[in-house]
Amino acid sequence: MPPRKKARTDASAVPTPSGRITRSRAKALEEQGDAAGTRKHEDSKQPEIQQQAQTPVEVRIKPYDRTLPLSAIEDMPLDVLIEIFSRLHPRDLLSLARTSKAFRSFLMNRRSTRVWQAARQAVSERIPQCPYELSEPKYAVLLFTSECMHCGQLGVEKAYWKILARYCCACEATEVVSRETIAGLLSSIEDETQARDGPVLTIIREAWCPWSGLLEYYHRPEVAHLQLLLRVLKRHKLTKRQVIEDAMAAVEKRAKFVQVLEGWAVQEELRKKQEIIHLRNARASQAKERLVQLGWAEELTKLSKERSDMFRALKPLYKVDTLTNEEWQTIQGEMVTFMEETRALRIKAEWKALLQRRLRIWERIVRSYEDSLGCRDPTSDLRAMFSDLALVPAVRDLILVPDIDDADLEVELLKLRGTIPQMQADWYRKCEQQLSSLVGANETAAAERAGISPASMAVVTFTCSKRDCGREGLRWPDILAHRCGRRVSYPSTCGDRAYQEAVVALCSRRENPWQHSPHFTVRIVSKVPQDRIRLSGRDPYRMSYTDVRGVRFYCAICAVPAVGYMEVYDWETADYHGRPRCGHGRWAVLDPENTAVAIAYERSNRMAGNIPDAIFGCTHCRYRSEKHPSRHCETAHKIVKPEINKDFYLHPDTPQAGKLPVLMYPEYARTDRTAARDVKAGKAVFSPHLYCD
C-alpha cells in the first residue's frame, strides 16, 4: 500500500471529521463556494456577493453516487482494507491485484500472507495450507482459476497436482520432459539409490509405447533444481547421497500433501457440478413459473422424465444465472413452441398406448384361434400372423374407433374370429399377386396362357437383396416363410403411421407384417436348366415349379455300369455336376422306377432333417433355428428326446435343392464296402431297378 497522506495544517482548510481532507471533500468545498478563502478575496468580491444575494438562485442537488473511485478505496485505513480483503474470495483478490500498482504491491507482498490464508479458509477449511514451493498468490491461481501458471492462458482445466502446476499444451511441451531427455542425470544417481528407496523425481505421468516400452515424464524445474544441487556439492560441503535423500524426502512429503489436495479437488469439482445443476434447475423453475402464468400448468404436471430433462437442457435455460424479465421476453416464443411440441408428443403417445391396449385384445383372439388348430407344422409359417391380420381393414377400423371401451371392443372383435380363415386366404392371394407383379411382362403373359400364377412358374425364382442375406433360389410359396420378408418395420399397406407403430411395437422382429418390397427381386433361370425341363417333354414357361419337381436326370457320359453307381440330379442341381470329362454333361431323363426310388430317398432325408443348410421349427412355439432344436426342446418344453414331425419340423425356408446329388448303387453292389459305407452314412441308396439289363 502507498504511505498514508499527512493531513494539511493550513488554517485555510477546514478539517473533516476524520482529520484529513479527502478529494471528495475538497471537491464539495469548491462547488459550494465555501468561505474558507482569504479575507482579501472576500473584500474584493463583497459588492458582487450582495448583488447575487438579492437574486434567487436555483439549487440543483446532484444524486448520490454510490460508486467510489479506485483512489478513494486506496485512501482507506489499512486495518479496514485488511478486513475487507480477508472476506473476499481468493479469485477476487487476484483480480484486485491486477487493478493497480498499489494493490499489487500490497497483495503480492509476503506480509499479506494472512490475508490470503483468511480468504482461503473462508472458502473451505479442508484446503491444506500453502506448500513451501508456492507463494500464496500462485497457490490461489492453482486452486481457484483455470490459468496456465507459465504463460497465463485461460481455459486450462487440467492440473498436474503431483507437481502443483497447471500448464497449457504449448507450455507443457517445454515444462515436461521425458526420461530419455534426462537419461544422463538418472543414470548418475542410480548408484546411490536402491530398489527400496523412493523416487528421486516426481513422475508426472506414464505412457506405454509399443516400440519404446514404458515412458515416464518429469517436471523440468524440479530436474533443473536437482542438477543445480549436484553441481554445487563441494561448495556447500554436501555429499551426493545427502542431496539424493533430501530429494526423496521432498518427493515423499509432496506426495502426502498432494493426496490431501486431490481429495479436496475431487470434492470441490463435485460441489461445483452440484451448484451448477442447482442453478440451472432454479432457472428452469423460474421458466416454469412464467409458463404457468401463460396457461401451461396442466401440461407441466404431465411432463415425462425425458421431456423434463430436455426442457432443462434447452439452450436458453442451460445457464447458471437468474432468469430476468427482459431475457424471458426473448425466449418466450421458444419455450411456448417446446410446450406445444411436448403436448403433441404426449397426445400421440397416449393414443399409441391406447392402440396397443386394444391390439392386445385382438392378439389374444388370434392366438386362441391358432392354438385351436393344434401343434404347429410347416404350413403354419405360410399363414398370416397376428401382425398381418391386424392390418385387415375390418379389424383396423374397429380398433381405431375413438369412443369405445375395451369390453365392447372385445365383443366386436370376437365376432371376427370366425372370419380369420377367410382373412388368411385373402392375405395369401394378395401376397401371391404382389410377387407376381414383380415378374416381367413376357413371363406373365406366358403364365396367363398356361393358366398358372406368374409367381409359381418353374423359371421364376426370387432373390433376397438384403445385404446380410443375399439368398437366391426362393420359390413361391416358401418365400412367405423367409425371415427377411418380416424385417420391414413399417408396412406401406396402412396409411395410419401411429397404427403401424402400435402394431410393430407388439411384434418381435420375426413377426412384423410381411412385405414383398423392397427386399425381393425376380430372377429367371438360365437357358441350360430350361433345356433340361424340355428333355422331359415339358415347357418350362407353361409349368409350375411343383409340376417339374418330380423329374430326375443323370449324366449319360459317366452313369455307366463300369463306374458302379449313378449320380441322380434334379433339373436345378444338375449345374453342380463338375466332372472334368463330362463338362456340362449329356443329360438324360431317369426312368420312373429309379426316379421313385430317388424321390423317396430325398423325402426321407428331408423328413429326418439330414440335409445341408436345414432350418428347423418347433411344433410347440414359434422357435426357429439353423441348429438342431434338441436343446431348445429340453430347456423350453422339458422334452429330453425330441422327435421330428412331433416336437420339431423342417422349416419351409430350408433350401429345396442342395448341391449334392443322390448316389444310387445297383442292388448287386450291397457287398461292396464303399457302397455299404455311403448308404450307411446317408449319402446313397440301393435301387433294384438300376443296371438290371
XYZ file of C-alpha atoms in Angstrom:
693
model
C 0.000 0.000 0.000
C 1.191 3.587 -0.587
C 2.199 5.623 2.511
C -0.579 7.436 4.262
C -1.108 11.053 3.297
C -0.497 13.562 6.088
C -3.274 15.986 6.943
C -2.545 19.538 5.983
C -2.264 22.054 8.874
C -3.078 25.125 6.793
C -5.571 27.283 8.630
C -7.443 27.945 5.441
C -8.534 24.356 5.248
C -11.500 23.081 7.175
C -10.700 19.674 8.626
C -13.040 16.752 8.058
C -14.286 14.632 10.948
C -11.545 12.094 10.207
C -8.865 14.729 10.450
C -7.974 14.569 6.707
C -9.084 16.489 3.643
C -10.211 13.979 1.113
C -10.617 14.598 -2.578
C -14.361 14.318 -2.389
C -14.464 16.822 0.470
C -12.253 19.232 -1.421
C -14.463 18.989 -4.461
C -17.546 19.678 -2.370
C -15.971 22.734 -0.828
C -15.024 24.004 -4.229
C -18.506 23.535 -5.683
C -20.387 25.031 -2.767
C -18.125 28.132 -2.598
C -17.060 27.630 0.971
C -15.919 30.746 2.909
C -12.540 29.214 3.606
C -10.763 31.608 1.174
C -8.610 34.537 2.214
C -10.077 37.747 3.709
C -8.643 39.852 0.905
C -10.544 37.901 -1.684
C -13.787 38.231 0.248
C -13.447 42.046 0.461
C -12.823 42.414 -3.243
C -15.905 40.324 -4.096
C -18.258 41.808 -1.459
C -20.323 44.026 -3.825
C -20.846 41.179 -6.224
C -21.922 38.866 -3.430
C -24.517 41.341 -2.174
C -25.905 41.707 -5.697
C -26.126 37.928 -6.135
C -27.809 37.521 -2.783
C -30.730 39.666 -3.926
C -31.259 37.376 -6.967
C -32.919 33.991 -6.262
C -30.669 31.092 -7.181
C -31.983 27.652 -8.259
C -30.171 24.994 -6.247
C -29.634 21.661 -8.078
C -28.845 18.716 -5.840
C -26.846 16.028 -7.594
C -27.880 12.427 -6.946
C -25.710 10.488 -4.548
C -23.171 8.359 -6.355
C -22.637 5.092 -4.516
C -19.623 4.036 -6.581
C -16.285 5.057 -5.199
C -13.283 5.742 -7.360
C -10.302 3.432 -7.038
C -8.316 6.223 -5.395
C -10.924 6.521 -2.645
C -10.529 2.814 -1.849
C -6.765 3.199 -1.744
C -7.139 6.039 0.758
C -8.995 3.820 3.246
C -7.263 2.959 6.513
C -5.062 -0.112 6.360
C -6.942 -2.090 9.003
C -10.208 -1.582 7.109
C -8.657 -2.782 3.860
C -7.221 -5.882 5.541
C -10.638 -6.714 6.994
C -12.282 -6.304 3.593
C -9.637 -8.328 1.763
C -9.898 -11.171 4.297
C -13.572 -11.604 3.430
C -13.063 -11.761 -0.326
C -12.693 -14.876 -2.414
C -9.081 -15.658 -3.436
C -10.142 -15.289 -7.044
C -11.336 -11.749 -6.286
C -8.029 -10.958 -4.608
C -6.226 -12.000 -7.795
C -8.452 -9.711 -9.837
C -7.962 -6.858 -7.373
C -4.190 -7.253 -7.502
C -4.359 -6.626 -11.251
C -6.214 -3.330 -10.993
C -3.440 -1.011 -9.739
C 0.194 -0.994 -8.755
C -0.704 -0.095 -5.170
C -2.903 -3.145 -4.667
C -0.438 -5.381 -6.480
C 2.492 -4.263 -4.319
C 0.435 -4.872 -1.191
C -1.223 -8.216 -2.077
C 1.862 -9.739 -3.669
C 3.946 -8.943 -0.593
C 4.738 -11.690 1.907
C 3.336 -9.504 4.652
C -0.132 -10.149 3.144
C 0.104 -13.890 3.731
C -2.540 -13.779 6.479
C -4.949 -12.048 4.126
C -4.630 -14.884 1.582
C -4.898 -17.528 4.296
C -8.062 -15.976 5.734
C -9.621 -15.711 2.275
C -8.744 -19.348 1.504
C -10.075 -20.649 4.807
C -13.303 -18.760 4.202
C -13.822 -20.875 1.086
C -13.192 -24.226 2.777
C -11.395 -25.335 5.886
C -10.451 -28.617 4.199
C -7.964 -26.881 1.889
C -4.426 -27.687 3.047
C -2.004 -24.896 3.838
C 0.130 -23.434 1.083
C 3.169 -25.636 0.324
C 6.638 -24.193 0.578
C 7.182 -24.494 -3.193
C 4.478 -21.944 -3.998
C 3.600 -18.457 -2.892
C 0.107 -17.654 -1.704
C -0.952 -15.938 -4.975
C 0.360 -18.852 -7.073
C -1.426 -21.278 -4.782
C -4.650 -19.340 -5.353
C -4.101 -19.427 -9.117
C -3.664 -23.209 -8.956
C -6.751 -23.823 -6.831
C -9.305 -21.293 -7.987
C -8.562 -20.400 -11.616
C -8.071 -22.104 -14.966
C -4.961 -20.159 -15.963
C -1.717 -21.586 -17.222
C 0.845 -20.950 -14.489
C 3.577 -20.287 -17.051
C 2.032 -18.073 -19.752
C -1.317 -17.080 -18.206
C -3.525 -18.620 -20.903
C -7.140 -19.060 -19.787
C -9.313 -22.148 -20.104
C -6.782 -24.741 -18.910
C -8.876 -27.123 -16.841
C -6.380 -29.940 -16.313
C -3.991 -29.518 -13.384
C -0.958 -31.644 -12.556
C -1.455 -31.966 -8.817
C 1.688 -34.070 -8.428
C 3.868 -31.090 -9.345
C 1.438 -28.378 -8.160
C 1.159 -26.777 -11.588
C -1.247 -26.179 -14.441
C 0.099 -25.890 -17.980
C -1.432 -25.300 -21.372
C -0.481 -27.539 -24.290
C 2.267 -25.231 -25.501
C 3.862 -24.814 -22.079
C 3.519 -28.491 -21.292
C 5.790 -29.268 -24.222
C 8.537 -27.138 -22.652
C 7.958 -27.723 -18.930
C 7.536 -31.511 -19.056
C 10.470 -33.707 -20.102
C 10.684 -37.404 -20.859
C 13.012 -39.951 -19.283
C 15.131 -40.120 -22.425
C 15.873 -36.388 -22.131
C 17.379 -36.730 -18.645
C 18.795 -40.218 -19.039
C 22.272 -38.969 -18.072
C 21.041 -37.464 -14.788
C 19.100 -40.568 -13.842
C 21.990 -42.873 -14.614
C 24.339 -40.727 -12.475
C 22.192 -41.179 -9.362
C 21.263 -44.839 -9.842
C 24.382 -45.920 -7.966
C 23.226 -44.083 -4.838
C 19.637 -45.443 -4.890
C 18.261 -48.901 -4.241
C 15.013 -50.646 -5.100
C 13.545 -49.963 -1.650
C 14.225 -46.253 -1.928
C 11.551 -43.906 -3.162
C 11.694 -41.869 -6.359
C 14.134 -39.017 -6.568
C 11.965 -37.054 -9.010
C 8.212 -36.823 -9.259
C 6.811 -38.868 -12.132
C 4.042 -36.763 -13.647
C 2.554 -39.467 -15.839
C 3.379 -42.762 -17.520
C 2.533 -43.947 -21.010
C 3.089 -47.198 -22.856
C 4.717 -47.086 -26.261
C 4.684 -50.266 -28.414
C 8.261 -49.773 -29.652
C 9.827 -47.939 -26.680
C 8.086 -49.559 -23.750
C 7.075 -47.594 -20.649
C 7.629 -43.842 -20.952
C 7.994 -41.601 -17.893
C 7.684 -37.819 -17.785
C 9.142 -35.373 -15.233
C 8.873 -31.685 -14.286
C 11.652 -29.577 -15.840
C 12.031 -27.067 -12.915
C 12.395 -29.946 -10.459
C 15.003 -31.567 -12.693
C 16.890 -28.268 -13.033
C 16.905 -27.790 -9.240
C 18.350 -31.249 -8.674
C 21.017 -30.669 -11.324
C 21.962 -27.387 -9.663
C 22.382 -29.056 -6.256
C 24.551 -31.776 -7.745
C 26.836 -29.156 -9.330
C 27.449 -27.207 -6.076
C 28.070 -30.178 -3.787
C 31.611 -29.188 -2.847
C 30.771 -25.517 -2.346
C 28.140 -26.352 0.282
C 30.078 -29.309 1.713
C 27.334 -31.800 0.855
C 27.540 -35.361 -0.317
C 25.741 -36.803 -3.283
C 23.859 -39.155 -1.012
C 22.593 -36.273 1.127
C 21.250 -34.414 -1.900
C 19.501 -37.527 -3.153
C 17.990 -38.244 0.285
C 16.741 -34.674 0.530
C 15.144 -35.007 -2.932
C 13.494 -38.277 -1.903
C 12.157 -36.715 1.270
C 10.788 -33.755 -0.691
C 9.038 -36.066 -3.172
C 7.555 -38.137 -0.354
C 6.398 -35.052 1.532
C 4.815 -33.603 -1.603
C 3.078 -36.897 -2.341
C 1.363 -36.844 1.061
C 0.362 -33.230 0.553
C -0.939 -33.929 -2.957
C -3.032 -36.822 -1.689
C -4.917 -34.463 0.617
C -5.122 -31.790 -2.064
C -6.517 -34.187 -4.672
C -9.207 -35.271 -2.221
C -10.278 -31.666 -1.801
C -10.129 -31.088 -5.570
C -12.476 -34.002 -6.202
C -14.923 -32.747 -3.606
C -14.677 -29.215 -4.992
C -15.366 -30.418 -8.508
C -18.395 -32.330 -7.269
C -19.592 -29.283 -5.353
C -19.247 -27.091 -8.437
C -21.236 -29.532 -10.536
C -23.975 -29.721 -7.916
C -24.063 -25.956 -7.650
C -24.321 -25.593 -11.416
C -27.110 -28.165 -11.513
C -28.920 -26.338 -8.731
C -28.641 -23.001 -10.538
C -29.839 -24.492 -13.811
C -32.765 -26.187 -12.089
C -33.631 -22.898 -10.436
C -33.583 -21.173 -13.827
C -35.801 -23.896 -15.257
C -38.189 -23.499 -12.310
C -38.374 -19.775 -12.987
C -39.244 -20.502 -16.604
C -41.940 -22.970 -15.496
C -43.473 -20.340 -13.217
C -43.803 -17.998 -16.174
C -45.255 -20.794 -18.318
C -47.847 -21.438 -15.621
C -48.928 -17.829 -15.939
C -49.389 -18.447 -19.692
C -51.726 -21.402 -19.043
C -49.363 -24.378 -19.312
C -49.806 -25.581 -15.717
C -51.606 -28.831 -16.609
C -49.131 -29.712 -19.334
C -46.187 -29.101 -16.993
C -47.589 -31.582 -14.480
C -47.743 -34.242 -17.227
C -44.161 -33.803 -18.363
C -42.341 -37.118 -18.647
C -38.850 -37.507 -17.238
C -37.366 -37.476 -20.718
C -39.144 -34.291 -21.763
C -38.386 -32.690 -18.400
C -34.678 -33.345 -18.913
C -34.920 -31.945 -22.423
C -36.647 -28.842 -21.041
C -33.817 -28.177 -18.593
C -31.263 -28.823 -21.345
C -32.682 -26.188 -23.680
C -30.018 -23.697 -24.681
C -31.808 -20.602 -23.228
C -32.219 -22.392 -19.868
C -28.803 -24.053 -19.774
C -27.252 -21.156 -17.929
C -26.271 -20.521 -14.331
C -27.779 -17.087 -13.782
C -31.219 -15.874 -12.797
C -33.878 -15.546 -15.477
C -34.790 -11.881 -15.836
C -37.980 -10.438 -17.312
C -36.107 -8.936 -20.249
C -34.500 -12.276 -21.040
C -37.829 -14.067 -20.724
C -39.314 -11.829 -23.389
C -36.655 -13.023 -25.838
C -37.051 -16.763 -25.128
C -40.791 -16.926 -24.500
C -41.569 -17.951 -28.073
C -39.092 -20.831 -27.972
C -40.468 -22.069 -24.653
C -44.055 -21.994 -25.932
C -43.006 -23.876 -29.073
C -41.366 -26.562 -26.932
C -44.514 -26.952 -24.836
C -46.667 -27.258 -27.963
C -44.386 -29.996 -29.288
C -44.499 -31.712 -25.895
C -48.283 -31.657 -25.876
C -48.414 -33.103 -29.389
C -45.988 -35.887 -28.449
C -47.930 -36.659 -25.274
C -51.202 -36.943 -27.160
C -49.514 -39.174 -29.725
C -48.020 -41.377 -27.013
C -51.370 -41.691 -25.230
C -53.067 -42.639 -28.494
C -50.342 -45.190 -29.235
C -50.738 -46.715 -25.766
C -54.497 -46.933 -26.313
C -53.967 -48.651 -29.661
C -51.533 -51.127 -28.135
C -54.028 -51.991 -25.402
C -56.705 -52.625 -27.997
C -54.358 -54.590 -30.237
C -53.549 -56.931 -27.347
C -57.213 -57.898 -27.299
C -57.038 -58.878 -30.971
C -53.734 -60.644 -30.376
C -55.294 -62.846 -27.704
C -58.113 -63.736 -30.086
C -55.695 -64.669 -32.898
C -53.511 -66.705 -30.502
C -56.531 -68.630 -29.252
C -57.511 -69.436 -32.839
C -54.004 -70.677 -33.653
C -53.935 -72.810 -30.507
C -57.207 -74.409 -31.554
C -55.508 -75.710 -34.718
C -53.148 -77.930 -32.701
C -49.378 -78.163 -32.937
C -47.509 -76.158 -35.484
C -46.334 -77.651 -38.770
C -44.600 -76.342 -41.926
C -47.860 -74.798 -43.174
C -48.107 -72.670 -40.026
C -45.238 -70.493 -41.264
C -47.052 -69.857 -44.542
C -50.170 -68.419 -42.905
C -50.873 -64.824 -41.954
C -49.759 -63.904 -38.431
C -51.300 -61.538 -35.916
C -49.466 -58.538 -37.370
C -50.783 -59.313 -40.872
C -54.347 -59.742 -39.653
C -54.154 -56.523 -37.621
C -53.784 -54.610 -40.913
C -57.014 -56.017 -42.319
C -59.385 -53.049 -42.840
C -62.245 -54.653 -40.887
C -60.020 -55.132 -37.831
C -58.253 -51.785 -38.176
C -61.493 -49.828 -38.429
C -62.787 -51.380 -35.217
C -59.616 -50.679 -33.275
C -59.466 -47.080 -34.492
C -62.927 -46.224 -33.208
C -62.248 -43.355 -30.762
C -65.124 -43.719 -28.270
C -65.364 -47.403 -27.392
C -64.378 -49.205 -24.215
C -62.333 -52.380 -24.110
C -65.260 -54.643 -23.221
C -67.375 -53.557 -26.195
C -64.327 -53.733 -28.477
C -63.600 -57.317 -27.399
C -67.192 -58.313 -28.155
C -66.965 -56.844 -31.642
C -63.571 -58.432 -32.336
C -64.800 -61.839 -31.184
C -67.367 -61.666 -33.955
C -64.474 -61.578 -36.434
C -62.842 -64.732 -35.032
C -64.796 -66.949 -37.381
C -63.586 -64.964 -40.376
C -59.876 -65.473 -39.611
C -59.507 -68.383 -42.107
C -61.001 -66.200 -44.833
C -58.700 -63.324 -43.832
C -55.691 -65.629 -44.099
C -56.801 -66.902 -47.510
C -57.246 -63.342 -48.769
C -53.819 -62.419 -47.410
C -52.288 -65.452 -49.172
C -53.755 -64.427 -52.522
C -52.710 -60.820 -52.007
C -49.080 -61.834 -51.353
C -49.135 -64.001 -54.483
C -50.396 -61.048 -56.519
C -47.703 -58.780 -55.089
C -44.929 -61.210 -56.016
C -46.471 -61.834 -59.444
C -46.338 -58.098 -60.088
C -42.526 -58.330 -59.917
C -42.396 -60.811 -62.806
C -41.694 -59.482 -66.309
C -44.357 -58.938 -68.932
C -43.308 -61.870 -71.194
C -43.349 -64.386 -68.351
C -46.647 -63.002 -67.075
C -48.261 -63.389 -70.485
C -46.988 -66.982 -70.755
C -48.357 -67.785 -67.291
C -51.754 -66.370 -68.192
C -51.879 -68.544 -71.314
C -50.963 -71.591 -69.224
C -53.469 -70.686 -66.507
C -50.928 -70.552 -63.671
C -49.692 -67.812 -61.380
C -46.564 -65.956 -62.560
C -45.028 -66.303 -59.098
C -45.306 -70.135 -59.237
C -43.693 -70.593 -62.687
C -40.830 -73.068 -62.920
C -38.492 -70.486 -64.457
C -39.233 -67.776 -61.877
C -37.084 -67.557 -58.769
C -36.753 -64.786 -56.182
C -33.606 -63.307 -54.690
C -33.357 -61.570 -51.327
C -31.483 -58.296 -51.742
C -30.773 -57.812 -48.047
C -27.071 -57.151 -47.581
C -26.678 -59.645 -44.747
C -28.687 -62.360 -46.510
C -28.484 -62.443 -50.338
C -30.401 -65.742 -50.534
C -31.104 -66.971 -54.086
C -33.496 -69.539 -55.488
C -36.504 -68.646 -53.308
C -39.760 -70.133 -54.546
C -43.436 -69.499 -54.069
C -44.995 -70.127 -51.548
C -41.966 -70.925 -49.380
C -40.836 -67.317 -49.743
C -43.580 -66.382 -47.261
C -41.534 -68.131 -44.559
C -38.309 -66.280 -45.402
C -37.333 -64.165 -42.423
C -36.287 -61.094 -44.438
C -39.888 -60.592 -45.538
C -40.755 -59.639 -41.961
C -37.842 -57.293 -41.298
C -39.711 -54.263 -42.640
C -40.692 -52.263 -39.577
C -43.440 -50.135 -41.113
C -45.531 -51.620 -43.913
C -46.871 -49.451 -46.686
C -50.294 -51.109 -46.756
C -51.662 -48.970 -43.932
C -51.812 -45.195 -44.085
C -52.028 -44.553 -40.331
C -48.422 -44.329 -39.124
C -49.427 -44.338 -35.440
C -51.360 -47.567 -36.002
C -48.367 -49.124 -37.769
C -46.066 -48.189 -34.901
C -48.501 -49.698 -32.390
C -48.646 -52.971 -34.363
C -44.874 -53.216 -34.723
C -44.353 -52.404 -31.033
C -46.280 -55.562 -30.092
C -44.372 -57.782 -32.532
C -40.974 -59.308 -32.284
C -38.606 -58.854 -35.214
C -39.696 -62.138 -36.816
C -43.405 -61.333 -36.550
C -43.560 -57.945 -38.277
C -46.070 -57.656 -41.114
C -44.803 -59.479 -44.207
C -43.758 -57.276 -47.138
C -42.545 -58.202 -50.631
C -40.819 -54.894 -51.278
C -38.103 -53.701 -51.375
C -36.199 -56.856 -50.410
C -37.179 -59.333 -53.137
C -36.298 -59.289 -56.819
C -37.153 -61.714 -59.626
C -34.573 -63.833 -61.436
C -35.337 -66.050 -64.423
C -33.409 -69.315 -64.607
C -30.869 -69.643 -67.415
C -31.312 -71.460 -70.727
C -29.430 -74.648 -69.718
C -31.828 -75.638 -66.914
C -34.741 -74.791 -69.176
C -33.384 -77.222 -71.787
C -33.320 -79.986 -69.169
C -37.003 -79.415 -68.493
C -37.703 -79.657 -72.196
C -35.931 -83.066 -72.242
C -38.807 -84.384 -70.149
C -41.320 -83.146 -72.706
C -42.485 -80.179 -70.646
C -42.489 -76.460 -71.474
C -40.753 -74.512 -68.635
C -42.926 -71.454 -69.358
C -46.152 -73.439 -69.058
C -45.308 -75.452 -65.960
C -45.264 -74.546 -62.314
C -42.381 -75.374 -60.049
C -44.424 -78.100 -58.370
C -45.067 -79.829 -61.736
C -41.373 -80.238 -62.592
C -40.113 -81.246 -59.134
C -40.843 -84.905 -59.857
C -38.342 -85.150 -62.769
C -34.803 -86.521 -62.229
C -31.802 -86.544 -64.571
C -28.480 -88.318 -64.887
C -25.349 -87.802 -66.951
C -25.227 -90.281 -69.815
C -21.426 -89.958 -70.033
C -20.463 -91.095 -66.522
C -23.565 -93.076 -65.471
C -22.414 -96.443 -66.834
C -22.153 -99.882 -65.149
C -18.381 -99.676 -65.217
C -18.445 -96.768 -62.737
C -20.539 -98.819 -60.334
C -23.075 -96.137 -59.347
C -25.165 -93.307 -60.771
C -25.404 -89.638 -59.724
C -29.026 -88.515 -59.844
C -29.899 -84.785 -60.063
C -32.986 -82.696 -60.441
C -33.147 -80.023 -63.153
C -31.665 -77.336 -60.837
C -28.865 -79.192 -59.038
C -27.513 -80.606 -62.303
C -25.498 -77.395 -62.662
C -23.197 -78.677 -59.896
C -22.175 -81.795 -61.841
C -18.493 -80.990 -62.264
C -16.587 -83.981 -63.558
C -13.862 -82.758 -65.950
C -14.539 -85.300 -68.697
C -18.274 -84.675 -68.633
C -18.225 -80.882 -68.979
C -21.848 -79.761 -68.705
C -22.913 -83.356 -69.221
C -25.093 -85.115 -71.716
C -28.285 -85.325 -69.764
C -30.979 -87.945 -69.923
C -34.263 -88.364 -68.081
C -34.221 -91.057 -65.398
C -36.751 -93.839 -65.760
C -39.859 -93.720 -63.493
C -38.812 -96.667 -61.287
C -35.430 -95.212 -60.323
C -36.986 -91.713 -60.094
C -39.421 -93.025 -57.482
C -36.502 -94.528 -55.505
C -34.562 -91.206 -55.635
C -37.598 -89.119 -54.616
C -38.412 -91.445 -51.737
C -34.812 -91.245 -50.551
C -34.837 -87.406 -50.731
C -38.153 -87.248 -48.890
C -36.892 -89.498 -46.112
C -33.814 -87.315 -45.699
C -35.930 -84.169 -45.513
C -38.268 -85.750 -43.011
C -35.287 -86.748 -40.883
C -33.639 -83.363 -41.295
C -30.494 -84.892 -42.802
C -29.950 -82.242 -45.442
C -27.422 -79.400 -45.672
C -28.431 -75.864 -44.583
C -31.501 -77.188 -42.788
C -33.732 -74.814 -40.774
C -35.887 -76.229 -38.009
C -39.075 -75.039 -36.357
C -40.645 -76.028 -33.036
C -44.147 -77.529 -33.014
C -44.892 -76.101 -29.554
C -43.873 -72.460 -30.105
C -42.571 -70.060 -32.756
C -38.938 -71.043 -32.243
C -36.819 -71.223 -35.403
C -33.129 -72.059 -35.690
C -30.484 -73.354 -38.063
C -29.244 -75.645 -35.299
C -30.881 -78.843 -34.168
C -33.721 -77.916 -31.753
C -32.960 -80.664 -29.215
C -31.506 -78.170 -26.706
C -34.486 -75.833 -27.141
C -36.988 -78.646 -26.631
C -35.168 -79.752 -23.490
C -34.871 -76.299 -21.882
C -38.151 -74.721 -23.012
C -40.513 -77.697 -23.142
C -38.784 -80.314 -20.913
C -38.571 -82.823 -23.777
C -35.412 -84.893 -23.417
C -35.533 -86.776 -26.737
C -37.472 -84.684 -29.275
C -38.767 -86.388 -32.406
C -39.077 -84.865 -35.840
C -42.621 -84.035 -37.006
C -43.741 -84.445 -33.404
C -41.628 -81.950 -31.482
C -39.945 -80.140 -34.377
C -40.208 -79.972 -38.152
C -38.250 -78.889 -41.195
C -38.939 -75.205 -41.767
C -40.286 -74.162 -45.205
C -37.419 -71.663 -45.529
C -34.996 -74.587 -45.883
C -33.454 -74.653 -49.400
C -35.332 -77.114 -51.614
C -32.358 -78.119 -53.746
C -28.901 -78.897 -52.417
C -25.607 -79.071 -54.257
C -25.032 -82.799 -53.632
C -26.565 -85.458 -55.919
C -28.220 -88.713 -54.884
C -25.768 -91.606 -55.240
C -27.648 -94.642 -56.467
C -25.998 -98.098 -56.324
C -27.357 -101.227 -58.007
C -28.731 -103.988 -55.843
C -25.820 -106.315 -56.562
C -23.399 -103.759 -55.022
C -24.531 -104.466 -51.439
C -21.360 -106.465 -50.847
C -19.179 -103.565 -51.950
C -17.578 -101.802 -48.938
C -17.689 -98.334 -50.477
C -21.365 -98.670 -51.365
C -22.234 -100.001 -47.929
C -20.332 -97.142 -46.244
C -22.103 -94.472 -48.367
C -25.539 -95.960 -47.741
C -24.874 -96.172 -44.008
C -23.725 -92.540 -43.959
C -26.965 -91.446 -45.675
C -25.227 -90.390 -48.901
C -26.526 -93.152 -51.183
C -29.339 -95.612 -51.753
C -29.646 -99.071 -53.354
C -32.013 -99.388 -56.295
C -33.268 -102.796 -57.521
C -34.003 -101.269 -60.949
C -30.517 -99.919 -61.706
C -28.382 -101.709 -64.282
C -30.707 -104.694 -64.445
C -30.308 -105.226 -68.200
